[in-house]
Amino acid sequence: MTVARAMAKALKAEGITTVFGYPGAAICPFYDELYKEGIRHILVRHEVNAGHSASGYARMTGRPAVAVATSGPGATNLITAIATAHMDSIPMVLITGQVSSDMIGRDVFQEADITGAAEPFVKHSYLVKDPEETATVFKNAFYIAGSGRPGPVLIDMPMDIQKAQIEFEYPDSVNIRSYKPNLDGNKLQIKRAAAAIAASERPLICAGGGLFTANAAGLMRELAERANIPVVNTMMGLSSIPASHPLFFGMIGMHGCRAANYAINNCDLLILLGARVGDRAVTAINRLEGATVIHIDVDPAEIGKNLPVTIPVVGDLKRILTQLLQQAENYDHYDWIQRLNGEKASAEKPLQKPKDGCVNPKEFITMLGKSLPDNSVICADVGQNQIWTCANINLENGRLLTSGGMGTMGYSVPAALGAKAAAPEKEVIAICGDGSFQMQFMELATMRQHGIFAKVIVMVNNRLGMVREVQTNAYGDRQTAVALDGSPDLIKLADAYGIPAARVTDISQAQSAIDALLATKESYLIEVVVDENEKTIL
Amino acid sequence: MKHTISVLVENHAGVLARVAGLFARRGFNIDSLAVGVTDDEKISRITIIADGTDYTLEQIEKQLNKLIDVIKVRHFDSRELLTRELVLIKIACQPSQRAEVIALAEIVKAKISDITVNTMTLELSDSVDKIKNFEELLRPYGIKEVVRTGSIAMQKGGVSMKL
């Protein structure tokens, strides 16, 4: 069979039923076979969104998802999505067409060195030059993308290779001698960690996105409950524990809440679970001096990178937490937890009344959070809307998806599209600003075309609000290039896509709009009008 | 502080680019880098001399290990290493000066690799310090060109770095 056919068969063998992509000449042989194999192809309106949608899909299924683009500009348009996935450890296999192998290096039409260009942002990449390698490359790519610390793997397929004839047999197993992720965790280190937990007076679990990767959020919660350890989240770790849990004290970091940051600055034992101590998350590393730090992560390079660690444990969180749980007992941390409760209570502020014609975003997001059905998926974009959402959505059993590491504007709508494609039974809502919305609203057409009915909430303040705030605070309020004048009427825009919409200019209208959004089986858009001077931390 | 790091990699196209790119984007400084195939033709060995603190060294090792094509990374104490570099030095050398240059070469065990009416090319394989010293000795004649390979290193004694 042709390599193109083998590629489609390989996807089938990997259990891939849906791919996101955008065709072009150099990937046409593969597209023809996708069609023949009956693999569902979601035609996004920009290649970057194929990547973000695959990210949303992968985060729901926990398995590598696939995005496809053609050579040259199609491939380079994927790069931001690849970098976003790389930062947040999302498993993905990207397939790009490439010009014929005999033409590579001659700067022919739509030629780009995509393996070279994407190198800093991929876990691994292949430029296939030998057609016989196809099956092994696909098998290895899926394995590498999904195992250890997951990440994006790129397969660049020259046009002539796609058309070559091969004998195809998909391998059952993988053996890459240079890639053997360490999953078990060192027993002695786990014992030391358990002893440190037993000895500590003010322990704290900082739960990151790795808990989702390892499918270990439930075990984390069990450990917290058994040993009475308070829990804070990084942004990527949000929704790993119900927001109302008595041991949960919120999100840490530059935009985190007071109780969470107080906890991290005052604990005597910090247990980092699948978190990489990003600069926005742990803003005052010096405050941790004197604290014992247990860092559990599957990627040894993250341990000790940004924070000196007392007890490093490399491995899979599920396996390690299972062992830690066996060694953990019921410890009394009543005083410590009461201190944190005190901080939490003292940080509570009365809601600010917004100016006429505007809504307090905190009030709106809180209301939305309370109205959501169980297991809802919220995709937060980047900017003020992200912080408003992360701080106030208070998910109980749902899932929050956002671009944590890269801070990629334009992530939420395509990610919601991908998440909804993976979990059509769930309520999936993208929350973005009017800046980020205009980077991604073309995907409303994709939702309509393919009947993937995610919903969209746009916080409209006619500003790039977070930049505006920086300019207000650090640049003498000289507002440069942050006004979004000329933006379309979003209600009319939604109507142009055949999507019903509501504008909320007063909190009294919010509940009915939320109810309408949740009641419809199809897409729905809510525009929430927000004061342009609204602060990020409310 | 200088560190010598030996890296066994799959002998694939693009591996060197991945390794070099990693050093560039993580801000690690390379003093020298030499690469060549090993006795197993599917494996290449890269010898890197890098400058940095112990923290940098740890990060270099960990980040190198994350590259899928990297099979093994070792860093060595300079005392346990045999380190060699090859240099070719072309100097201006009139017929009247040949005898003394040849004498100089004999002292440091360099070879005369090429000779013309008014130039001489010398070849020396030795430690970096000795190569630098040799270069200084030749400078008065007028150095026309110097090419160095970068250091390669191997552990002293009976131990060997294999898979």
XYZ file of C-alpha atoms in Angstrom:
701
model
C 0.000 0.000 0.000
C 1.027 3.632 -0.179
C 2.653 5.343 2.778
C -0.328 7.729 2.853
C -2.609 4.773 3.364
C -0.262 3.357 6.000
C -0.400 6.698 7.823
C -4.194 6.522 8.001
C -4.003 2.869 9.074
C -1.501 3.810 11.764
C -3.945 6.397 13.133
C -6.643 3.747 13.171
C -4.334 1.378 14.992
C -3.710 4.094 17.585
C -7.444 4.409 18.115
C -7.628 7.838 16.518
C -11.161 8.533 15.295
C -10.992 12.317 14.971
C -8.279 14.607 13.632
C -8.150 18.387 13.331
C -6.574 19.939 10.298
C -6.328 22.072 7.228
C -5.351 20.495 3.904
C -2.991 21.684 1.182
C -1.247 20.219 -1.846
C 1.648 18.581 -0.006
C -0.602 16.567 2.316
C -3.252 15.587 -0.254
C -2.221 11.922 -0.554
C -2.814 11.497 3.187
C -6.135 13.361 3.107
C -7.379 11.023 0.396
C -6.674 8.061 2.681
C -8.193 9.735 5.749
C -11.389 9.948 3.759
C -11.158 6.309 2.693
C -10.442 5.101 6.220
C -13.435 7.009 7.558
C -11.461 9.030 10.087
C -13.412 12.106 11.085
C -11.639 15.271 9.993
C -12.571 18.579 11.597
C -11.779 21.416 9.228
C -10.613 24.320 11.368
C -10.322 27.803 9.910
C -6.677 28.360 10.790
C -3.957 25.756 11.337
C -3.026 27.046 14.795
C -6.522 26.132 15.888
C -6.061 22.573 14.641
C -3.272 22.364 17.189
C -5.246 24.000 20.001
C -8.280 21.828 19.257
C -6.108 18.728 19.368
C -4.843 20.007 22.722
C -8.383 20.346 24.089
C -9.209 16.889 22.747
C -6.085 15.319 24.243
C -6.698 16.884 27.631
C -10.125 15.299 27.761
C -9.097 11.842 26.567
C -5.660 11.724 28.190
C -4.253 10.300 24.964
C -2.316 11.928 22.127
C -4.573 13.788 19.707
C -3.763 14.573 16.103
C -3.518 17.794 14.103
C -2.676 17.881 10.403
C -1.405 20.683 8.174
C 0.236 21.086 4.818
C 3.830 22.132 4.141
C 5.255 25.651 4.426
C 2.794 28.170 5.880
C 0.388 25.441 6.965
C 3.129 23.905 9.066
C 4.518 27.175 10.422
C 1.015 28.228 11.461
C 0.999 25.219 13.785
C 4.035 26.375 15.718
C 2.269 28.465 18.371
C -0.014 25.531 19.135
C 2.992 23.204 19.344
C 4.778 25.565 21.726
C 1.627 25.925 23.826
C 1.258 22.164 24.122
C 4.950 21.757 24.895
C 4.826 24.196 27.811
C 1.759 22.508 29.287
C 2.887 18.908 28.567
C -0.056 18.020 26.331
C 0.280 14.822 24.254
C -0.111 15.506 20.570
C 1.015 14.127 17.239
C 1.321 16.746 14.506
C 1.427 15.564 10.916
C 2.660 17.952 8.265
C 3.081 17.551 4.524
C 6.488 18.409 3.117
C 7.710 19.049 -0.412
C 9.155 16.049 -2.258
C 12.321 14.790 -0.626
C 14.410 15.423 -3.751
C 13.344 19.084 -3.649
C 14.104 19.699 0.033
C 16.588 22.498 0.520
C 15.883 24.224 -2.799
C 13.364 26.731 -1.426
C 10.577 25.414 -3.626
C 6.956 26.541 -3.322
C 5.543 26.126 0.190
C 8.743 24.643 1.548
C 9.606 25.283 5.186
C 12.043 23.457 7.434
C 9.350 22.687 9.984
C 11.291 20.108 11.970
C 14.026 22.720 12.327
C 11.640 25.565 13.104
C 9.645 23.596 15.654
C 12.646 21.932 17.306
C 12.643 24.036 20.487
C 8.962 23.253 21.064
C 8.636 19.548 20.335
C 9.298 16.569 22.525
C 10.595 14.906 19.374
C 10.226 15.194 15.619
C 10.693 13.112 12.499
C 11.347 14.080 8.917
C 10.590 10.794 7.192
C 13.016 10.049 4.368
C 12.678 6.281 4.158
C 9.131 5.089 3.375
C 9.809 1.816 5.186
C 10.174 3.717 8.469
C 6.546 4.889 8.403
C 5.075 2.325 10.759
C 7.883 2.610 13.321
C 7.839 6.391 13.192
C 4.097 6.523 13.892
C 4.284 3.921 16.639
C 7.184 5.708 18.318
C 5.628 9.147 17.850
C 2.439 8.182 19.676
C 4.405 6.446 22.389
C 6.757 9.361 22.941
C 3.936 11.924 22.854
C 1.859 10.093 25.431
C 4.382 8.614 27.852
C 6.663 10.032 30.528
C 6.162 13.769 30.511
C 3.813 14.080 27.537
C 4.361 16.569 24.754
C 3.971 17.287 21.068
C 5.687 15.069 18.488
C 5.917 16.232 14.879
C 5.989 13.968 11.829
C 6.976 15.737 8.605
C 6.057 13.676 5.540
C 7.438 14.572 2.127
C 4.990 14.331 -0.752
C 6.930 11.630 -2.637
C 7.239 9.518 0.511
C 3.473 9.651 1.017
C 3.060 8.218 -2.475
C 5.704 5.498 -2.102
C 4.627 1.848 -1.927
C 5.482 -0.176 1.170
C 4.609 -3.350 2.987
C 2.760 -2.155 6.065
C 2.606 -3.880 9.381
C 1.968 -1.848 12.506
C 4.296 -2.819 15.384
C 2.775 -4.142 18.623
C 5.412 -2.755 20.888
C 7.896 0.043 21.179
C 11.541 -0.240 22.029
C 13.454 3.019 21.920
C 16.765 2.347 23.661
C 17.348 6.040 24.337
C 13.906 6.689 25.828
C 12.869 4.816 28.952
C 10.867 7.072 31.268
C 11.372 6.276 34.923
C 7.898 5.722 36.356
C 8.216 3.736 39.572
C 9.791 6.215 41.909
C 12.679 5.409 44.216
C 11.377 3.477 47.225
C 13.836 5.053 49.613
C 12.922 8.553 48.479
C 9.229 7.753 48.881
C 9.973 6.543 52.408
C 11.839 9.764 53.128
C 8.881 11.734 51.768
C 6.478 9.840 54.005
C 8.731 10.506 57.006
C 8.876 14.209 56.151
C 5.091 14.313 56.006
C 4.868 12.597 59.378
C 7.358 15.039 60.901
C 5.941 18.265 59.515
C 3.728 20.701 61.384
C 2.671 22.855 58.466
C 2.590 20.663 55.357
C 1.136 21.862 52.075
C 0.336 20.081 48.832
C 0.849 22.173 45.737
C -1.027 20.323 43.007
C -0.138 20.982 39.374
C -1.219 19.895 35.922
C 0.787 16.678 36.164
C -2.003 15.218 38.289
C -4.262 15.180 35.238
C -1.548 13.665 33.077
C -1.055 10.874 35.593
C -4.784 10.564 36.285
C -3.905 10.925 39.950
C -6.060 13.809 41.173
C -8.203 11.424 43.220
C -5.131 9.938 44.930
C -3.854 13.427 45.741
C -7.150 14.201 47.399
C -7.035 10.940 49.341
C -3.564 11.746 50.609
C -4.647 15.246 51.624
C -7.672 13.877 53.470
C -5.869 11.020 55.162
C -2.961 13.111 56.424
C -4.918 16.381 56.844
C -2.754 18.334 54.442
C -4.075 21.578 52.971
C -3.981 21.852 49.172
C -3.258 24.740 46.837
C -3.261 24.630 43.043
C -1.116 26.038 40.324
C -3.181 27.372 37.441
C -2.609 24.128 35.541
C -3.706 22.146 38.590
C -7.053 23.905 39.010
C -10.027 21.542 39.153
C -7.898 18.694 40.509
C -9.820 19.061 43.791
C -13.355 20.412 44.326
C -13.269 24.133 45.025
C -15.452 23.758 48.106
C -13.229 21.111 49.677
C -12.394 22.165 53.254
C -8.689 21.473 52.654
C -8.522 23.575 49.488
C -7.146 27.101 49.684
C -7.106 28.271 46.084
C -4.640 29.124 43.368
C -1.114 30.305 44.125
C 0.960 32.811 42.232
C 1.183 36.323 40.949
C -2.561 36.250 40.260
C -3.399 33.765 42.954
C -5.327 34.291 46.140
C -4.045 35.468 49.477
C -4.671 32.309 51.478
C -2.877 30.146 48.901
C 0.166 32.391 48.753
C 0.187 32.719 52.535
C 0.155 28.934 52.735
C 3.115 28.527 50.401
C 5.088 31.238 52.181
C 4.481 29.787 55.635
C 4.500 26.022 55.224
C 7.319 23.970 56.707
C 6.853 21.196 54.143
C 5.962 21.826 50.517
C 4.841 18.799 48.532
C 4.981 19.674 44.838
C 2.970 17.255 42.738
C 3.378 17.508 38.953
C 4.145 21.198 39.139
C 7.216 22.835 37.663
C 7.496 25.891 39.907
C 6.930 28.403 37.115
C 7.881 32.008 37.825
C 4.257 33.153 37.830
C 3.291 30.394 40.248
C 5.950 30.581 42.931
C 6.789 34.255 43.001
C 8.791 34.342 46.217
C 11.130 31.355 46.201
C 13.220 32.960 48.959
C 10.213 32.732 51.290
C 10.527 28.963 51.068
C 13.977 28.929 52.625
C 13.932 26.633 55.594
C 10.977 24.641 54.340
C 11.453 21.025 53.370
C 10.529 20.518 49.722
C 9.318 17.213 48.307
C 9.108 17.419 44.543
C 7.405 14.579 42.709
C 7.521 14.772 38.929
C 7.984 12.404 36.018
C 10.497 14.782 34.437
C 13.776 14.772 36.393
C 14.824 18.008 34.680
C 12.023 19.890 36.446
C 13.257 18.852 39.857
C 15.720 21.405 41.154
C 15.392 23.593 38.052
C 13.643 26.517 39.700
C 13.656 25.545 43.353
C 16.167 23.703 45.534
C 14.578 20.417 46.552
C 15.123 18.377 49.717
C 13.482 15.146 48.594
C 13.288 14.584 44.836
C 11.076 11.753 43.624
C 11.082 10.994 39.906
C 8.232 8.979 38.523
C 4.574 8.573 37.761
C 2.371 10.377 40.278
C -0.183 7.605 40.358
C 2.366 4.985 41.333
C 4.158 7.220 43.802
C 1.022 8.580 45.483
C -0.277 5.024 45.838
C 2.861 4.132 47.792
C 2.813 7.354 49.801
C -0.804 6.731 50.744
C 0.109 3.343 52.191
C 2.636 5.045 54.456
C 0.542 8.057 55.439
C -1.431 8.322 58.635
C -3.953 10.673 60.136
C -1.901 13.618 61.364
C -3.295 16.543 63.278
C -2.748 19.880 61.541
C -5.719 21.650 63.046
C -3.849 24.815 64.049
C -2.227 25.202 60.643
C -5.491 24.664 58.792
C -7.221 27.153 61.101
C -4.539 29.728 60.324
C -5.196 29.258 56.620
C -8.939 29.512 57.161
C -8.305 32.755 58.973
C -6.335 34.098 56.017
C -9.053 32.990 53.647
C -11.742 34.753 55.674
C -9.757 37.947 56.088
C -9.118 38.135 52.334
C -12.793 38.179 51.543
C -13.956 41.519 50.220
C -17.427 42.813 49.476
C -18.261 42.863 45.771
C -17.514 46.168 44.078
C -20.493 47.633 42.333
C -19.502 48.306 38.720
C -20.379 51.448 36.852
C -23.707 51.596 35.025
C -23.932 49.411 31.943
C -21.199 47.064 33.202
C -20.968 43.808 35.106
C -18.508 42.861 37.828
C -16.747 39.890 36.194
C -16.170 38.206 39.545
C -19.894 38.225 40.216
C -20.678 36.910 36.752
C -18.102 34.097 36.818
C -19.176 33.077 40.337
C -22.781 32.923 39.163
C -21.786 30.873 36.123
C -19.781 28.470 38.282
C -22.763 27.884 40.552
C -25.064 27.264 37.590
C -22.882 24.716 35.808
C -23.832 21.073 35.631
C -21.375 18.577 37.115
C -18.436 17.655 34.892
C -18.559 20.866 32.901
C -15.428 21.884 31.050
C -14.327 25.495 31.168
C -11.680 26.732 28.737
C -10.190 29.988 29.961
C -8.316 32.159 27.497
C -5.445 34.495 28.410
C -5.540 37.925 29.940
C -7.784 39.354 32.634
C -10.555 36.943 31.606
C -8.250 34.035 32.508
C -7.599 35.276 36.010
C -11.220 36.239 36.606
C -12.223 32.750 35.512
C -9.528 30.819 37.370
C -10.124 32.706 40.596
C -13.903 32.584 40.639
C -15.296 29.678 38.636
C -14.940 27.335 41.644
C -15.460 24.059 39.821
C -16.614 21.134 41.903
C -16.249 18.170 39.592
C -15.548 19.842 36.282
C -12.347 20.511 34.446
C -10.552 23.751 33.734
C -8.415 23.994 30.603
C -6.182 26.947 29.901
C -2.836 27.800 28.368
C -0.868 27.972 31.593
C 2.774 28.079 30.572
C 2.738 29.823 27.233
C -0.144 32.197 27.917
C -1.406 31.841 24.363
C -4.243 34.175 23.445
C -6.746 32.496 21.182
C -6.552 29.145 22.973
C -9.987 28.913 24.548
C -12.393 28.602 21.608
C -10.425 25.987 19.627
C -9.601 24.129 22.857
C -13.314 24.111 23.685
C -14.022 22.824 20.183
C -11.565 19.984 20.747
C -12.829 19.228 24.247
C -16.421 19.148 23.022
C -15.466 16.845 20.139
C -13.920 14.473 22.701
C -16.733 14.744 25.240
C -19.952 15.715 23.443
C -22.024 14.832 26.504
C -20.342 17.507 28.605
C -21.066 21.196 28.800
C -18.006 22.915 27.314
C -17.651 26.675 27.593
C -14.864 28.935 26.355
C -14.364 32.152 28.289
C -12.303 34.822 26.578
C -11.861 38.549 26.253
C -12.744 40.706 23.268
C -9.072 40.766 22.324
C -8.565 37.020 22.319
C -12.018 36.396 20.831
C -10.961 38.262 17.724
C -7.993 35.914 17.345
C -10.226 32.849 17.172
C -13.849 33.607 16.323
C -13.406 32.050 12.867
C -13.809 28.737 14.674
C -17.478 29.466 15.301
C -17.883 28.314 11.700
C -16.086 25.054 12.500
C -18.495 24.419 15.372
C -21.434 25.031 13.078
C -20.060 22.965 10.208
C -19.281 19.920 12.297
C -22.064 20.216 14.865
C -19.623 20.536 17.741
C -21.554 22.857 19.958
C -19.216 24.417 22.459
C -20.337 27.689 23.991
C -18.583 31.009 24.243
C -18.555 33.796 26.802
C -16.766 37.001 25.849
C -15.809 39.551 28.479
C -15.973 42.800 26.536
C -14.188 45.875 27.818
C -12.952 47.177 24.478
C -9.429 46.838 25.823
C -6.504 44.497 25.974
C -7.248 44.693 29.651
C -4.202 43.124 31.215
C -1.810 45.206 29.130
C -3.914 48.275 29.896
C -3.486 47.513 33.575
C 0.295 47.193 33.233
C 0.352 50.544 31.422
C -1.802 52.099 34.118
C 0.424 50.818 36.892
C 3.902 50.991 35.378
C 3.772 53.392 32.420
C 1.972 56.425 33.823
C -1.372 55.244 32.444
C -0.215 56.041 28.912
C -2.534 53.607 27.160
C -0.725 52.519 24.036
C -2.248 50.144 21.496
C -4.738 48.634 23.916
C -8.064 50.082 22.735
C -10.049 47.687 20.566
C -12.064 50.339 18.742
C -13.507 49.040 15.512
C -14.496 45.693 17.006
C -17.677 44.194 15.590
C -21.016 43.961 17.352
C -20.644 40.455 18.795
C -24.368 39.755 18.880
C -24.591 40.494 15.149
C -21.409 38.538 14.563
C -22.824 35.508 16.359
C -26.009 35.926 14.341
C -23.950 35.905 11.148
C -22.757 32.435 12.186
C -26.308 31.429 13.075
C -25.495 31.337 16.782
C -27.939 32.819 19.284
C -26.408 35.329 21.661
C -27.166 37.563 24.622
C -25.511 40.726 25.864
C -25.293 41.217 29.610
C -24.848 44.828 30.677
C -26.190 44.433 34.182
C -25.846 41.584 36.636
C -29.652 41.363 36.811
C -29.582 39.971 33.258
C -26.844 37.449 33.947
C -28.752 34.476 35.330
C -31.253 34.366 32.488
C -28.447 34.580 29.937
C -26.559 31.770 31.685
C -29.749 29.704 31.837
C -30.337 30.260 28.114
C -26.735 29.277 27.356
C -27.014 26.104 29.421
C -30.463 25.231 28.090
C -29.545 25.086 24.426
C -28.003 21.989 22.907
C -26.341 24.118 20.252
C -23.744 26.841 20.507
C -24.530 30.041 22.331
C -22.608 33.240 22.939
C -22.821 35.611 25.881
C -21.225 39.017 25.738
C -20.507 40.334 29.217
C -19.831 44.054 29.261
C -17.070 44.930 31.699
C -15.619 48.256 32.813
C -12.416 49.040 30.893
C -10.751 49.996 34.184
C -11.646 46.731 35.899
C -8.703 45.246 37.810
C -7.316 41.751 37.217
C -7.386 40.798 40.872
C -10.844 41.678 42.101
C 34.164 26.081 35.776
C 34.902 23.865 32.757
C 33.084 20.579 32.452
C 33.709 17.732 30.058
C 30.548 15.946 28.995
C 30.434 12.861 26.799
C 27.182 12.101 25.028
C 26.291 8.943 23.137
C 23.625 9.670 20.530
C 21.818 7.859 17.766
C 23.722 8.486 14.549
C 20.749 10.201 12.862
C 20.580 13.276 10.697
C 19.708 16.280 12.803
C 20.986 15.043 16.160
C 23.813 17.557 16.288
C 21.357 20.348 15.498
C 19.170 19.243 18.392
C 22.098 19.185 20.808
C 23.522 22.511 19.620
C 20.048 24.085 19.676
C 19.505 22.919 23.247
C 22.708 24.624 24.395
C 21.768 27.826 22.590
C 18.208 28.106 23.856
C 18.977 27.189 27.444
C 21.843 29.657 27.558
C 24.597 27.098 28.149
C 28.051 28.123 26.942
C 30.008 25.650 24.833
C 33.803 25.970 24.698
C 34.216 23.133 22.265
C 32.188 20.409 20.664
C 33.481 17.425 18.736
C 31.478 14.652 17.192
C 32.315 11.394 15.495
C 30.967 7.914 14.990
C 31.852 5.192 17.542
C 32.830 1.558 16.979
C 29.088 0.962 16.572
C 28.243 2.879 13.415
C 24.706 3.557 14.648
C 26.040 5.538 17.578
C 27.940 8.805 17.550
C 29.831 10.277 20.453
C 29.778 13.978 21.166
C 32.353 15.488 23.485
C 31.346 18.859 24.865
C 33.457 21.185 26.956
C 31.059 23.574 28.657
C 31.468 26.399 31.075
C 29.128 26.883 34.023
C 28.250 26.295 37.636
C 27.288 22.941 39.127
C 23.638 23.976 38.671
C 24.256 24.568 34.962
C 26.026 21.242 34.635
C 23.121 19.416 36.270
C 20.669 21.140 33.952
C 22.802 20.370 30.884
C 22.851 16.680 31.785
C 19.131 16.533 32.513
C 18.102 18.480 29.450
C 20.399 16.424 27.200
C 18.855 13.271 28.609
C 15.421 14.527 27.572
C 16.397 14.567 23.904
C 14.990 11.349 22.514
C 18.073 10.624 20.376
C 20.430 10.944 23.335
C 21.283 7.492 24.636
C 23.690 8.288 27.444
C 25.195 11.343 29.084
C 28.245 11.286 31.353
C 30.214 14.069 32.871
C 33.754 13.494 34.012
C 36.212 14.959 36.435
C 39.143 16.231 34.365
C 41.565 14.189 36.476
C 40.081 10.897 35.301
C 40.211 11.893 31.644
C 42.504 11.584 28.718
C 41.708 14.697 26.683
C 43.086 15.317 23.209
C 42.668 17.877 20.519
C 44.159 17.920 17.029
C 45.492 21.131 15.539
C 46.846 22.062 12.118
C 49.007 25.179 12.070
C 50.264 26.744 8.857
C 53.127 29.175 9.342
C 55.334 31.291 7.142
C 58.688 29.519 6.980
C 61.588 30.466 4.752
C 64.025 27.668 3.760
C 66.580 29.116 6.171
C 64.155 28.684 9.110
C 63.161 25.088 8.412
C 65.756 23.447 10.607
C 64.749 25.295 13.741
C 61.023 24.716 13.148
C 61.683 21.026 12.673
C 63.644 20.998 15.930
C 60.762 22.726 17.683
C 58.316 20.191 16.287
C 60.474 17.335 17.542
C 60.486 18.723 21.063
C 56.671 18.777 21.270
C 56.220 15.653 19.100
C 54.408 17.530 16.330
C 54.466 16.329 12.745
C 55.356 18.249 9.633
C 52.302 17.611 7.471
C 52.898 19.852 4.493
C 55.640 22.025 3.226
C 56.054 24.596 0.437
C 58.843 26.975 -0.487
C 57.830 29.501 2.123
C 55.252 27.806 4.371
C 55.112 24.852 6.658
C 52.050 23.087 8.116
C 52.435 21.366 11.460
C 50.147 18.864 13.086
C 49.889 18.187 16.786
C 47.581 16.052 18.869
C 47.767 16.900 22.550
C 45.997 18.545 25.445
C 44.511 21.987 24.960
C 47.204 23.645 27.097
C 50.032 22.102 25.140
C 48.413 23.057 21.855
C 48.091 26.656 22.972
C 51.717 26.630 24.058
C 52.820 25.260 20.679
C 50.846 27.942 18.885
C 52.682 30.606 20.906
C 56.024 29.046 20.042
C 55.170 29.271 16.351
C 53.725 32.786 16.451
C 57.033 34.575 15.818
C 57.296 32.886 12.392
C 53.937 34.306 11.293
C 50.841 32.146 11.663
C 48.843 31.975 8.429
C 46.065 29.630 9.561
C 45.051 27.514 12.557
C 42.425 24.782 12.569
C 41.470 22.898 15.754
C 39.118 19.955 16.091
C 37.781 20.594 19.553
C 38.559 18.230 22.385
C 37.722 14.589 22.541
C 37.940 12.772 25.843
C 38.058 9.239 27.173
C 38.318 7.861 30.685
C 41.755 6.694 31.787
C 42.234 3.085 32.853
C 40.241 0.009 31.992
C 36.723 1.455 32.206
C 34.812 2.422 29.083
C 31.638 4.334 28.324
C 29.348 2.012 26.454
C 25.657 1.334 26.326
